[in-house]
CSV table of C-alpha atoms in Angstrom, one decimal:
chain,number,residue,atom,x,y,z
A,1,MET,CA,1.2,-22.7,-16.6
A,2,PHE,CA,3.0,-21.5,-13.4
A,3,TYR,CA,3.8,-18.2,-15.1
A,4,MET,CA,0.2,-17.4,-15.8
A,5,LEU,CA,-0.7,-18.4,-12.3
A,6,PHE,CA,1.9,-16.1,-10.8
A,7,LYS,CA,0.9,-13.3,-13.2
A,8,SER,CA,-2.7,-13.5,-12.2
A,9,LEU,CA,-1.8,-13.7,-8.5
A,10,HIS,CA,0.6,-10.8,-8.9
A,11,ILE,CA,-2.1,-8.6,-10.5
A,12,PHE,CA,-4.8,-9.5,-8.1
A,13,VAL,CA,-2.7,-8.9,-5.0
A,14,ALA,CA,-1.2,-5.7,-6.5
A,15,ILE,CA,-4.7,-4.3,-6.9
A,16,ALA,CA,-5.5,-5.4,-3.3
A,17,TRP,CA,-2.3,-3.7,-2.1
A,18,LEU,CA,-3.2,-0.4,-3.8
A,19,LEU,CA,-6.7,-0.5,-2.4
A,20,GLY,CA,-5.4,-1.1,1.0
A,21,LEU,CA,-3.0,1.8,0.7
A,22,LEU,CA,-5.8,4.1,-0.4
A,23,VAL,CA,-8.1,3.0,2.4
A,24,CYS,CA,-5.4,3.4,5.0
A,25,GLY,CA,-4.5,6.8,3.6
A,26,VAL,CA,-8.1,8.0,3.7
A,27,LEU,CA,-8.5,6.7,7.3
A,28,LEU,CA,-5.3,8.5,8.4
A,29,ARG,CA,-6.8,11.8,7.0
A,30,THR,CA,-10.1,11.3,8.8
A,31,ARG,CA,-10.7,13.9,11.5
A,32,ASP,CA,-13.6,15.1,13.6
A,33,MET,CA,-12.7,18.5,14.8
A,34,SER,CA,-16.3,19.7,15.6
A,35,ALA,CA,-16.9,17.2,18.4
A,36,PRO,CA,-16.0,17.6,22.1
A,37,ALA,CA,-12.6,16.4,23.2
A,38,GLU,CA,-13.9,13.2,24.8
A,39,GLN,CA,-15.7,12.2,21.6
A,40,GLN,CA,-12.7,13.2,19.5
A,41,TYR,CA,-10.5,10.9,21.6
A,42,ILE,CA,-12.9,7.9,21.1
A,43,PHE,CA,-13.4,8.6,17.4
A,44,ASN,CA,-9.6,9.0,16.8
A,45,SER,CA,-8.7,5.9,18.8
A,46,ARG,CA,-11.2,3.8,16.8
A,47,ILE,CA,-10.1,5.1,13.4
A,48,ALA,CA,-6.4,4.6,14.4
A,49,LEU,CA,-7.2,1.0,15.4
A,50,ILE,CA,-8.9,0.4,12.1
A,51,ALA,CA,-6.0,2.0,10.1
A,52,ARG,CA,-3.4,-0.1,12.0
A,53,ASN,CA,-5.3,-3.3,11.5
A,54,ILE,CA,-5.6,-2.6,7.8
A,55,CYS,CA,-1.9,-1.9,7.6
A,56,LEU,CA,-0.9,-5.0,9.5
A,57,TRP,CA,-3.4,-7.5,8.3
A,58,TRP,CA,-4.2,-6.4,4.8
A,59,VAL,CA,-1.5,-4.1,3.3
A,60,MET,CA,1.6,-5.9,4.5
A,61,PRO,CA,0.6,-9.5,3.6
A,62,VAL,CA,-0.6,-8.6,0.1
A,63,MET,CA,2.4,-6.3,-0.4
A,64,THR,CA,4.7,-9.3,0.4
A,65,LEU,CA,2.8,-11.6,-2.0
A,66,ALA,CA,2.9,-9.0,-4.8
A,67,LEU,CA,6.6,-8.6,-4.4
A,68,ILE,CA,7.3,-12.3,-4.2
A,69,ALA,CA,5.2,-13.1,-7.3
A,70,GLY,CA,6.7,-10.2,-9.2
A,71,ILE,CA,10.3,-11.1,-8.4
A,72,TYR,CA,9.6,-14.8,-9.2
A,73,MET,CA,8.2,-13.8,-12.6
A,74,THR,CA,11.1,-11.5,-13.3
A,75,VAL,CA,13.7,-14.1,-12.4
A,76,VAL,CA,12.0,-16.9,-14.3
A,77,ALA,CA,11.4,-14.9,-17.4
A,78,GLY,CA,14.9,-13.2,-17.3
A,79,TRP,CA,13.6,-9.7,-17.6
A,80,TRP,CA,16.5,-8.1,-15.6
A,81,HIS,CA,17.9,-6.5,-18.7
A,82,MET,CA,14.7,-4.7,-19.7
A,83,HIS,CA,14.2,-1.0,-18.8
A,84,TRP,CA,10.6,-1.3,-17.7
A,85,VAL,CA,11.6,-3.7,-14.9
A,86,PHE,CA,13.6,-0.9,-13.2
A,87,ILE,CA,10.7,1.5,-13.6
A,88,LYS,CA,8.3,-1.0,-12.0
A,89,LEU,CA,10.8,-1.7,-9.2
A,90,SER,CA,11.2,2.0,-8.5
A,91,CYS,CA,7.4,2.5,-8.3
A,92,ALA,CA,7.0,-0.6,-6.1
A,93,ALA,CA,9.8,0.7,-3.8
A,94,LEU,CA,8.1,4.0,-3.3
A,95,LEU,CA,4.8,2.2,-2.5
A,96,VAL,CA,6.7,0.0,0.0
A,97,VAL,CA,8.1,3.1,1.7
A,98,LEU,CA,4.6,4.6,1.8
A,99,ALA,CA,3.1,1.4,3.3
A,100,ILE,CA,5.8,1.4,6.0
A,101,PHE,CA,5.2,5.1,6.7
A,102,GLN,CA,1.4,4.6,7.0
A,103,ALA,CA,1.8,1.6,9.3
A,104,ARG,CA,4.2,3.6,11.5
A,105,THR,CA,1.8,6.6,11.5
A,106,ALA,CA,-1.2,4.4,12.4
A,107,ARG,CA,0.8,2.8,15.3
A,108,LEU,CA,1.8,6.2,16.7
A,109,TRP,CA,-1.7,7.6,16.3
A,110,GLN,CA,-3.1,4.6,18.1
A,111,GLN,CA,-0.7,5.2,21.0
A,112,ASN,CA,-1.8,8.8,21.3
A,113,PRO,CA,-5.2,9.4,19.6
A,114,MET,CA,-5.2,13.2,20.3
A,115,VAL,CA,-2.1,13.8,18.3
A,116,LEU,CA,-3.3,13.7,14.7
A,117,PRO,CA,-1.2,12.4,11.8
A,118,PRO,CA,0.5,15.0,9.7
A,119,SER,CA,-1.8,16.7,7.2
A,120,TRP,CA,0.7,16.2,4.3
A,121,LEU,CA,0.1,12.5,4.7
A,122,GLY,CA,-2.8,13.0,2.3
A,123,LEU,CA,-0.3,13.3,-0.5
A,124,GLY,CA,0.0,9.6,-0.3
A,125,ILE,CA,-3.4,9.1,-1.8
A,126,PRO,CA,-2.7,10.7,-5.2
A,127,LEU,CA,0.8,9.2,-5.1
A,128,THR,CA,-0.7,5.8,-4.7
A,129,LEU,CA,-3.1,6.4,-7.6
A,130,VAL,CA,-0.3,7.6,-10.0
A,131,LEU,CA,2.1,4.8,-9.1
A,132,GLY,CA,-0.6,2.2,-9.1
A,133,ILE,CA,-1.7,3.1,-12.6
A,134,ALA,CA,1.9,3.0,-13.7
A,135,LEU,CA,2.5,-0.4,-12.1
A,136,LEU,CA,-0.7,-1.9,-13.5
A,137,TYR,CA,0.0,-0.5,-16.9
A,138,LEU,CA,3.4,-2.2,-16.9
A,139,ALA,CA,1.8,-5.4,-15.6
A,140,PHE,CA,-0.6,-5.6,-18.4
A,141,SER,CA,1.6,-4.3,-21.2
A,142,LYS,CA,4.7,-6.4,-20.7
A,143,PRO,CA,5.4,-9.5,-22.7
A,144,ILE,CA,3.7,-12.8,-21.8
């Protein structure tokens, strides 16, 4: 009974984690280059505040819950010897690094709204999609 509870919690918060990473990634790529400097400053500071709040109050808590539930299920079920666990842990580790990088970028952007985040940060969006599909596939296809 507890296993199914943790599995459903794990899948639910993993989806919320991926959605939060996608939303934060899109917000960090949002720019308004056609407006005057004063309006750009206001726009950028608001977007930076929203991105930072999403990172701190949405992404980080659901990421923690997803990791705790996943590790609990792995320990209880004794899956440490299966190869797919290491694939899933590698994907999750990459997403944790991406989440930390997005939170750091949002904090720095909030401190100075006129210095835009790096443009290559947009690569986090397809990376999140690919790793998220891999993680959810492994979550649904592993043994019960």
